[in-house]
Short mmCIF file of C-alpha atoms and ligand atoms in Angstrom, two decimals:
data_model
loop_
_atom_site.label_atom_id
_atom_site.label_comp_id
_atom_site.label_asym_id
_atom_site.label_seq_id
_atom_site.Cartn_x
_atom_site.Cartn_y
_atom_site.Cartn_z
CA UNK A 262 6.53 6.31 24.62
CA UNK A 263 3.65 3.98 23.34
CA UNK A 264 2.19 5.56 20.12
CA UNK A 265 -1.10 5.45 20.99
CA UNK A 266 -2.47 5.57 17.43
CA UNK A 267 -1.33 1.66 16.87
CA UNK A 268 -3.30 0.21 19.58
CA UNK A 269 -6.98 -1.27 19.63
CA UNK A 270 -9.72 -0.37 21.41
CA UNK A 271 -9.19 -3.41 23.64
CA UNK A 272 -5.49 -2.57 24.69
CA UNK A 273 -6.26 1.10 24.70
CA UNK A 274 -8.98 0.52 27.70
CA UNK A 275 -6.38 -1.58 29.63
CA UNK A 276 -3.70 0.91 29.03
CA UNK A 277 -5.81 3.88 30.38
CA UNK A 278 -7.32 1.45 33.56
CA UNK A 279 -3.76 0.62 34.57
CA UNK A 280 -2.62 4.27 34.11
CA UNK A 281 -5.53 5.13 36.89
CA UNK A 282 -7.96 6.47 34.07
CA UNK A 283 -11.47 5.91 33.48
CA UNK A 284 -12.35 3.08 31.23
CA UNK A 285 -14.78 5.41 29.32
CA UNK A 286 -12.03 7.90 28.15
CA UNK A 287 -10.40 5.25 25.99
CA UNK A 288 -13.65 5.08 23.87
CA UNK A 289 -13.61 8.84 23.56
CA UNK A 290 -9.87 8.86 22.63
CA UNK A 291 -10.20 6.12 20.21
CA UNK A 292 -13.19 7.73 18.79
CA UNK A 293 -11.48 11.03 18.21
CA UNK A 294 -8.38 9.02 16.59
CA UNK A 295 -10.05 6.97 14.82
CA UNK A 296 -13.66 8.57 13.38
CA UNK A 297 -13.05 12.60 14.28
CA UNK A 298 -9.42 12.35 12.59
CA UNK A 299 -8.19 14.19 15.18
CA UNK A 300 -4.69 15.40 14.25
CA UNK A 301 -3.82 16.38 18.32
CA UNK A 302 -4.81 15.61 21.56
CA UNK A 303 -5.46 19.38 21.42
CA UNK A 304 -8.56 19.01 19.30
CA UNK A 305 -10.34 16.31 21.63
CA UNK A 306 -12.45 19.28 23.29
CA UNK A 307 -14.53 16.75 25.28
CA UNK A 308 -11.31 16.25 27.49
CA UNK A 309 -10.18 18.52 30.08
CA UNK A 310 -7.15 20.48 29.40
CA UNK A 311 -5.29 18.64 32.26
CA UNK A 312 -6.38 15.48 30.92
CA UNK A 313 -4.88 16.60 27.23
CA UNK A 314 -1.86 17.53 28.89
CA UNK A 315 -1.07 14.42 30.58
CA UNK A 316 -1.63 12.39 27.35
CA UNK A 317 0.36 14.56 25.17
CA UNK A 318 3.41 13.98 28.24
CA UNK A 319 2.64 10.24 27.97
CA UNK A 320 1.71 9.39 24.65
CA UNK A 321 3.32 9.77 21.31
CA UNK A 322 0.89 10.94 18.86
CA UNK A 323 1.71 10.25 15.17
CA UNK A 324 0.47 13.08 12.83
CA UNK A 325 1.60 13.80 9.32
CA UNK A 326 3.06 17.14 7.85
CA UNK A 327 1.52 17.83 3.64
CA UNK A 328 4.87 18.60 2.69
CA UNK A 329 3.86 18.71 -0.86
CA UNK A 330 0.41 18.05 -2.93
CA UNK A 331 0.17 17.87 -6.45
CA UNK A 332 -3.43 17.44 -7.77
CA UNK A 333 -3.96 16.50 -11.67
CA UNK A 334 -5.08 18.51 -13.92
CA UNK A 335 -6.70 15.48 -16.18
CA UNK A 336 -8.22 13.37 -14.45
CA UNK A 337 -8.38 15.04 -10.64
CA UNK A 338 -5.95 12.12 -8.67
CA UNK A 339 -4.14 13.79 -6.08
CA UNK A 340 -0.71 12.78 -4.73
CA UNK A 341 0.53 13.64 -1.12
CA UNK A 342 3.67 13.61 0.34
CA UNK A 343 3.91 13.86 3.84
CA UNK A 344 6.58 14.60 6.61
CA UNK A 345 6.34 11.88 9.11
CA UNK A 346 7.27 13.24 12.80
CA UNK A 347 10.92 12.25 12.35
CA UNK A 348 11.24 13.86 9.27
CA UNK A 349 11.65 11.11 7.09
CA UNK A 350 8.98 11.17 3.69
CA UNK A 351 6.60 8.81 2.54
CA UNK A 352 4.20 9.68 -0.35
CA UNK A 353 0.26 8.54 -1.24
CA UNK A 354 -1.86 8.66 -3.73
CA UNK A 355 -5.88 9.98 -3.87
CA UNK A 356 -7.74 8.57 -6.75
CA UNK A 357 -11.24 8.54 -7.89
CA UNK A 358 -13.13 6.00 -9.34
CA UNK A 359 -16.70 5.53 -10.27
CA UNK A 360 -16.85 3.03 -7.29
CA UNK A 361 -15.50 5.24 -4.65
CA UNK A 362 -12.42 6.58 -3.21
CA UNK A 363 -9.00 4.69 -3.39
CA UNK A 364 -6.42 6.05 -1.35
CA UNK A 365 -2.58 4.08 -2.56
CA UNK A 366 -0.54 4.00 0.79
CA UNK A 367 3.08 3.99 1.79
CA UNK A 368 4.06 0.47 3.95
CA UNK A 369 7.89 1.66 4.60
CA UNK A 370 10.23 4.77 3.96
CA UNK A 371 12.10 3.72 1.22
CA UNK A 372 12.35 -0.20 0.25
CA UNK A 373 15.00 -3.40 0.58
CA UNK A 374 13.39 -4.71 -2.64
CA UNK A 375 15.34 -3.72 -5.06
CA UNK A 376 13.17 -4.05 -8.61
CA UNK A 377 15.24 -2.25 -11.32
CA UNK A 378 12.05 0.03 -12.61
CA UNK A 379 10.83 1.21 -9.20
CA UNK A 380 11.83 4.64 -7.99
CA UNK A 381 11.13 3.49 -4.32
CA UNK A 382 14.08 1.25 -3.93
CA UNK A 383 16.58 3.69 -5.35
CA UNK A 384 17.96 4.71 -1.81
CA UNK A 385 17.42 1.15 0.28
CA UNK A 386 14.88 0.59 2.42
CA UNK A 387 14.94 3.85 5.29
CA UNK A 388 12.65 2.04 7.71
CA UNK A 389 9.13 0.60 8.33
CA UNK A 390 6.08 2.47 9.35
CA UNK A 391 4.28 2.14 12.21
CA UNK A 392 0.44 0.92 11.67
CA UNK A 393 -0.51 4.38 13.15
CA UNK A 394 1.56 6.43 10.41
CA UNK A 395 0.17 4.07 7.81
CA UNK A 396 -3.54 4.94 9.43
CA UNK A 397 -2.39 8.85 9.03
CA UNK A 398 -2.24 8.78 5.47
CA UNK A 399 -5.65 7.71 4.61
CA UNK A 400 -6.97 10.01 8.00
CA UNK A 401 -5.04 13.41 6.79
CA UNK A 402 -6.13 12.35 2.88
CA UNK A 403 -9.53 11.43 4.14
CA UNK A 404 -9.60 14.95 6.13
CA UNK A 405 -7.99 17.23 3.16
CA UNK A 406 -10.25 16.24 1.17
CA UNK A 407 -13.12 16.69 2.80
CA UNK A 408 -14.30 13.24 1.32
CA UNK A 409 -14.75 9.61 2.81
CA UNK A 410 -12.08 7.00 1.74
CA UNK A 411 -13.57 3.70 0.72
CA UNK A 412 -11.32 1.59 -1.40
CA UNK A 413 -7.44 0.96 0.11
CA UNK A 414 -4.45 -0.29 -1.53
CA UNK A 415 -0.87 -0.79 0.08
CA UNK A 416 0.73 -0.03 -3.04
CA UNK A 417 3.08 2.53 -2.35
CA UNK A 418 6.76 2.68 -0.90
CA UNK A 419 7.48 -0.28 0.50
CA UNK A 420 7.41 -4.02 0.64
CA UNK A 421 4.14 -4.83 3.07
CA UNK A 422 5.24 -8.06 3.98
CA UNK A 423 8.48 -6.78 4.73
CA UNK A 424 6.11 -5.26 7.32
CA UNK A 425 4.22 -8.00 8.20
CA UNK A 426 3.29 -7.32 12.02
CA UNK A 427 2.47 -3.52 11.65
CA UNK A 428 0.33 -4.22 8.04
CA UNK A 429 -1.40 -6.96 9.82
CA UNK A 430 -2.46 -4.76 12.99
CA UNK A 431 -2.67 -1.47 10.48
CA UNK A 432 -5.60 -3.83 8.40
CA UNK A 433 -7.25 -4.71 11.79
CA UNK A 434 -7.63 -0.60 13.26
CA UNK A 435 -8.75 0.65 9.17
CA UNK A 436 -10.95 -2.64 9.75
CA UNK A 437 -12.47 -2.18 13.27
CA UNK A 438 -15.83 -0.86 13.10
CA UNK A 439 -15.27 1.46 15.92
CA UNK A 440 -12.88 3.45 13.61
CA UNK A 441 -13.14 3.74 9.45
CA UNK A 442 -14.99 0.55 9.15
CA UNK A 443 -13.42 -0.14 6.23
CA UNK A 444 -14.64 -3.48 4.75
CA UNK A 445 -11.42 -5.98 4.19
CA UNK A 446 -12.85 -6.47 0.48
CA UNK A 447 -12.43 -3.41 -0.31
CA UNK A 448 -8.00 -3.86 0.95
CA UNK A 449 -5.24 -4.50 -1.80
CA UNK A 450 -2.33 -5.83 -0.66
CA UNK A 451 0.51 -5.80 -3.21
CA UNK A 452 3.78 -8.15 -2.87
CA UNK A 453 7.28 -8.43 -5.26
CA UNK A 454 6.25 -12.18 -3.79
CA UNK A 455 8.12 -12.94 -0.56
CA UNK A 456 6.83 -16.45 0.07
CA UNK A 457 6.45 -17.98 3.26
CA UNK A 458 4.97 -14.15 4.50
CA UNK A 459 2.57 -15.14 1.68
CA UNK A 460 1.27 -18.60 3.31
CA UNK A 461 1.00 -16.42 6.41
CA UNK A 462 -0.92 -14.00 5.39
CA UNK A 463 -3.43 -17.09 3.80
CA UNK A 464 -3.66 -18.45 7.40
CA UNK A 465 -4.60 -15.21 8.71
CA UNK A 466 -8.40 -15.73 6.48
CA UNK A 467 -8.39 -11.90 5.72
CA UNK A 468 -11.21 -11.42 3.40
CA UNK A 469 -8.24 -8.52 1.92
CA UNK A 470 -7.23 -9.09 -2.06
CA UNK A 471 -3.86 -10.08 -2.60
CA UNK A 472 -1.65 -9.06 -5.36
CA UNK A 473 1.63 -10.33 -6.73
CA UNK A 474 4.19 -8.56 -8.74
CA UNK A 475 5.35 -10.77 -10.74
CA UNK A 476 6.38 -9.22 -14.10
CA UNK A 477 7.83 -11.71 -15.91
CA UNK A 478 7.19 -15.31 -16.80
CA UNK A 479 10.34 -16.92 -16.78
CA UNK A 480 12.86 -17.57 -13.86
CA UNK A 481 15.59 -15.85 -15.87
CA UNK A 482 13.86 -12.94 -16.69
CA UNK A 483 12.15 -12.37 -13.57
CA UNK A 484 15.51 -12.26 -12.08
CA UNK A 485 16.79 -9.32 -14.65
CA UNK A 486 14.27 -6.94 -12.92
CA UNK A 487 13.84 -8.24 -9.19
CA UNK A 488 16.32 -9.02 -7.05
CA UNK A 489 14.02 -11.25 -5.18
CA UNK A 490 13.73 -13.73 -7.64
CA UNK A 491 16.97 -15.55 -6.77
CA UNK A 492 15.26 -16.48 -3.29
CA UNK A 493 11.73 -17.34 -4.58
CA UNK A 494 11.66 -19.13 -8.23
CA UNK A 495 8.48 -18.45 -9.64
CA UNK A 496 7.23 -22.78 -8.95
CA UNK A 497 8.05 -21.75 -5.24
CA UNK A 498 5.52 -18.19 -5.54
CA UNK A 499 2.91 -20.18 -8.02
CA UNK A 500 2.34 -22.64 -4.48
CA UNK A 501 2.44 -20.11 -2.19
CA UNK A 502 -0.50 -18.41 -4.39
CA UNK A 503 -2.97 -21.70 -4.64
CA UNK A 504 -2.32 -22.00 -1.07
CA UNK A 505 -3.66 -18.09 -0.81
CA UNK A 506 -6.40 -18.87 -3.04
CA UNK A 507 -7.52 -22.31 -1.30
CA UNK A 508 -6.92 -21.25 2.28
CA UNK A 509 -8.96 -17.49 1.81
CA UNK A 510 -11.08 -18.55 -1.61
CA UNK A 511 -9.65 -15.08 -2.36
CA UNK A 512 -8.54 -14.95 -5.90
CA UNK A 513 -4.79 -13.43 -6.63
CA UNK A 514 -4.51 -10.73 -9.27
CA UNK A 515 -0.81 -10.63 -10.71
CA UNK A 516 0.48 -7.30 -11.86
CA UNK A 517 2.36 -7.01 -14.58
CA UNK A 518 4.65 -4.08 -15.97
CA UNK A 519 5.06 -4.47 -19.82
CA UNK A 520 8.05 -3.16 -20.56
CA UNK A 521 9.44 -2.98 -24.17
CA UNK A 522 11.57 -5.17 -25.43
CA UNK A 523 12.18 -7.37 -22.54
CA UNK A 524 9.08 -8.81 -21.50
CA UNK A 525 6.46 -8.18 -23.71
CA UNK A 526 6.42 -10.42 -26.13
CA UNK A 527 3.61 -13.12 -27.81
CA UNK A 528 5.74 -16.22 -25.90
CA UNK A 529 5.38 -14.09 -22.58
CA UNK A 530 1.94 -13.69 -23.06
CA UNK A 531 1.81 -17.51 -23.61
CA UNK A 532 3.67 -18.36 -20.28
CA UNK A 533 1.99 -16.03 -18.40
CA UNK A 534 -1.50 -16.85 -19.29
CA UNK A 535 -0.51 -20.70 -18.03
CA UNK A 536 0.46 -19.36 -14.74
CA UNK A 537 -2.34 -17.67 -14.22
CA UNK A 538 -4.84 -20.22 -15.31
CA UNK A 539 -2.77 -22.58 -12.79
CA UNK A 540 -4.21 -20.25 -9.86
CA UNK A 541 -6.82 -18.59 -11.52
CA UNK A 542 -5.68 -15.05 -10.88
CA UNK A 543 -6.73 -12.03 -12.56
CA UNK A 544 -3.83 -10.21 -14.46
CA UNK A 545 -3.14 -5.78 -14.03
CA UNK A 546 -0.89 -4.96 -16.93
CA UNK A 547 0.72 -1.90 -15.92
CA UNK A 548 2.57 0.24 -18.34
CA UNK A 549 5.47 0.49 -17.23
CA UNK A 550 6.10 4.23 -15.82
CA UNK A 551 10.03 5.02 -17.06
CA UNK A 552 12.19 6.31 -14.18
CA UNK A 553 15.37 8.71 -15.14
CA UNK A 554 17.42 6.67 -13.48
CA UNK A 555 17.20 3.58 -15.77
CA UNK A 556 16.31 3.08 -19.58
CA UNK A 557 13.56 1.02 -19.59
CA UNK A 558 10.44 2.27 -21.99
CA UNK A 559 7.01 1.09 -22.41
CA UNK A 560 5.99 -0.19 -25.74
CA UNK A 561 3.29 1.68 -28.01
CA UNK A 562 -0.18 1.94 -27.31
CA UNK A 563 -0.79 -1.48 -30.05
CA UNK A 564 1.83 -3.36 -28.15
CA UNK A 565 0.16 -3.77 -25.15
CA UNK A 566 -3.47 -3.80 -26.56
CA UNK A 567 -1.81 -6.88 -28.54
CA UNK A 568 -0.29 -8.23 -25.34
CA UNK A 569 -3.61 -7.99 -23.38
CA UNK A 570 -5.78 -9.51 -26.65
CA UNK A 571 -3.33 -12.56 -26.65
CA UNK A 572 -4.14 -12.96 -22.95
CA UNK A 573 -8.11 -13.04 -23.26
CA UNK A 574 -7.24 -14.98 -26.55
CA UNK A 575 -6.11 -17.76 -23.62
CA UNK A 576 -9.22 -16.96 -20.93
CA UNK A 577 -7.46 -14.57 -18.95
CA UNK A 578 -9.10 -12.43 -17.19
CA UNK A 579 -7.09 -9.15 -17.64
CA UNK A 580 -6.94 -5.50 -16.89
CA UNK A 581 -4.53 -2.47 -17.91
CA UNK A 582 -3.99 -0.20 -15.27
CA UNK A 583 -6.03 2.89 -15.74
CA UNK A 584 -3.48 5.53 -15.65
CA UNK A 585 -3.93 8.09 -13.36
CA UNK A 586 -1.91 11.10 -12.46
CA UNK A 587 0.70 10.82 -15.79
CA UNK A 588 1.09 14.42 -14.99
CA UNK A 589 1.76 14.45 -11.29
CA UNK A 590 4.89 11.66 -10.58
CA UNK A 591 1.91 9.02 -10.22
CA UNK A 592 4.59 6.36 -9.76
CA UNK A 593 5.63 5.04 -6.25
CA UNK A 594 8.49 6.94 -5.18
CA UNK A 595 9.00 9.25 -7.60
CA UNK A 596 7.44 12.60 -5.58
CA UNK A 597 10.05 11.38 -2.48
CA UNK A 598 13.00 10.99 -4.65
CA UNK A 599 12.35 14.01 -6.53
CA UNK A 600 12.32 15.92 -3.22
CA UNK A 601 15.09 13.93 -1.89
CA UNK A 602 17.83 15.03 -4.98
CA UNK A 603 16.70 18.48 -5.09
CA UNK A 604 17.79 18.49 -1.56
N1 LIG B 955 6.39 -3.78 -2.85
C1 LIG B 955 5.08 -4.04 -3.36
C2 LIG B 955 4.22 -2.82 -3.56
C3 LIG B 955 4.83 -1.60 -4.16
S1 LIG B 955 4.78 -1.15 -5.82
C4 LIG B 955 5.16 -4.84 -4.61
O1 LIG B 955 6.24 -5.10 -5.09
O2 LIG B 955 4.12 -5.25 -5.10
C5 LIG B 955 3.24 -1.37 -6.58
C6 LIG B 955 3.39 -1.93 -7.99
O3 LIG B 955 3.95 -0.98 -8.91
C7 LIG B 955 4.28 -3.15 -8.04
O4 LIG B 955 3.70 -4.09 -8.90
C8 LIG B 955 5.54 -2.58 -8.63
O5 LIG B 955 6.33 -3.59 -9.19
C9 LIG B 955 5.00 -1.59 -9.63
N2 LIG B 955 5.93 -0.56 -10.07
C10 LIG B 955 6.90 0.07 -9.38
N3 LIG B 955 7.54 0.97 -10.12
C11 LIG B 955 6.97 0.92 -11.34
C12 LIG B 955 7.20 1.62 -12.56
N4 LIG B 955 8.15 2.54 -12.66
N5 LIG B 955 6.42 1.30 -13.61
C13 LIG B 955 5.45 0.37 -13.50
N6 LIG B 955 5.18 -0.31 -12.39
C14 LIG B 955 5.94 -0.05 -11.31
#
């Protein structure tokens, strides 16, 4: 069945005219999809019944299942996570900011990746989701809420680029100003750095904000917490960026999880504050959030402040993480994998 949530206006008119319909229902579906949030073909109440009925028969209609919300008690971020129609979990993340709403979404159940610290890639990758199931968790967030979503970032379970086709097509619908109208600026894309997908994306001219995960400055070290470093060395991903950044004029922010003792030091401030000034990205220390499953700690409070102080020391423009939702499992994967071993 064609899932009827993934496809654009455009192709959504054809579909209906070759299935005998009237052009204008397409606009009405799309609008109920896409602006009303409309969780069923049930709810579109300017259809006839018969007319519901034959699209339910026809179409598959992706709609997601609040298996479990957790909303914190400090500083009001909410985390979802939702039962996808096949049962399978993916989790998001609601957060506030003085600039608007940020919704953090899921790009795949589960993740190939790999990185030692993340929680998502504990169980493999499960498989990718559909643009329309990636759409869902902003419209179901957007509709519990009761509050409009302005700020996006894929940065959730899941590789994107691992999901190239479906992200790309996902960014056009949140895009299309027949639906959310969500401006591209306002899109954060994160990657663990998978290369050519990177000079891709740069051809594609999103106006979106790329970031890259790259967590350590050093070949070596990079390859002690991500697999993917011993396909991409970091010369390889430092192109691929000032391609990004001369092809889109976007700037790159790199995130980077301090953690204790392994890359944190004064020399890795050093290194990384030459790669960055090599593309001029912007640089998201991010605390790194310890996982049960492996002993890796973050480093006291003066540790990283010293970390970030060598880094403007050098001209970098740098960020820590707020840190929202300590008390909730903010980390990626955590809320699935919790429910997954309790299981
Ligand atoms: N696959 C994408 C996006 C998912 S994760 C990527 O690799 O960028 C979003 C960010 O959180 C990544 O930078 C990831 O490396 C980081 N991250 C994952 N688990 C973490 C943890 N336990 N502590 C700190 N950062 C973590």
């Amino acid at each position: 069945m064609v899932d009827i949530k993934s496809l654009t206006k455009a192709e959504l008119e054809d579909e209906f005219v070759s299935k005998g319909l009237q052009k204008f229902r397409a606009g009405q579906v799309y609008d109920w999809m896409h602006v009303k949030l409309a969780r069923s073909f049930d709810e579109m109440t300017n259809l006839s019944k018969d007319l519901r009925t034959r699209l339910s028969n026809e179409y598959e209609y992706t709609s997601l299942k609040i298996e479990r919300f957790q909303e914190s008690a400090i500083d009001k971020t909410a985390k979802f996570l939702f039962e996808l129609n096949d049962g399978n979990f993916v989790e998001s993340v609601f957060m506030r900011y003085k600039h608007g709403n940020s919704v953090c979404i899921s790009s795949q159940v589960g993740c190939r990746m790999g990185c030692r610290f993340c929680a998502s890639t504990l169980d493999g990758l499960v498989r990718s989701l559909k643009p329309s199931e990636m759409l869902d968790q902003i419209y179901a967030i957007s509709h519990h809420m009761g509050e409009r979503v302005s700020n996006i970032v894929v940065m959730g379970m899941g590789e994107p680029l691992d999901n190239f086709d479906n992200l790309l097509r996902f960014i056009e619908l949140i895009t299309n100003k027949d639906g959310l109208n969500i401006s591209a600026r306002n899109i954060t894309v994160s990657t663990c750095g998978l290369v050519e997908k990177i000079k891709e994306l740069a051809d594609r001219k999103l106006a979106i904000t790329l970031a890259l995960s790259l967590h350590a400055a050093s070949d070596e070290q990079r390859r002690k917490l991500m697999p993917v470093a011993n396909k991409y060395t970091i010369e390889e991903l430092m192109q691929a960026c000032s391609y990004y950044f001369e092809t889109t004029g976007r700037r790159i922010s790199f995130e980077y999880s301090l953690v204790s003792g392994v890359n944190d030091t004064i020399d890795d401030a050093q290194r990384l504050s030459a790669l960055a000034r090599r593309v001029s990205a912007h640089i998201n220390l991010i605390p790194v959030n310890p996982i049960k499953e492996r002993d890796y700690r973050r480093g006291s409070r003066d540790d990283i402040l010293a970390f970030k102080n060598k880094l403007e020391k050098n001209g970098i423009n740098v960020t820590i993480r707020r840190e929202m939702g300590q008390d909730i499992d903010g980390a990626c994967g955590q809320l699935r994998r919790r429910k997954l071993t309790e299981e």
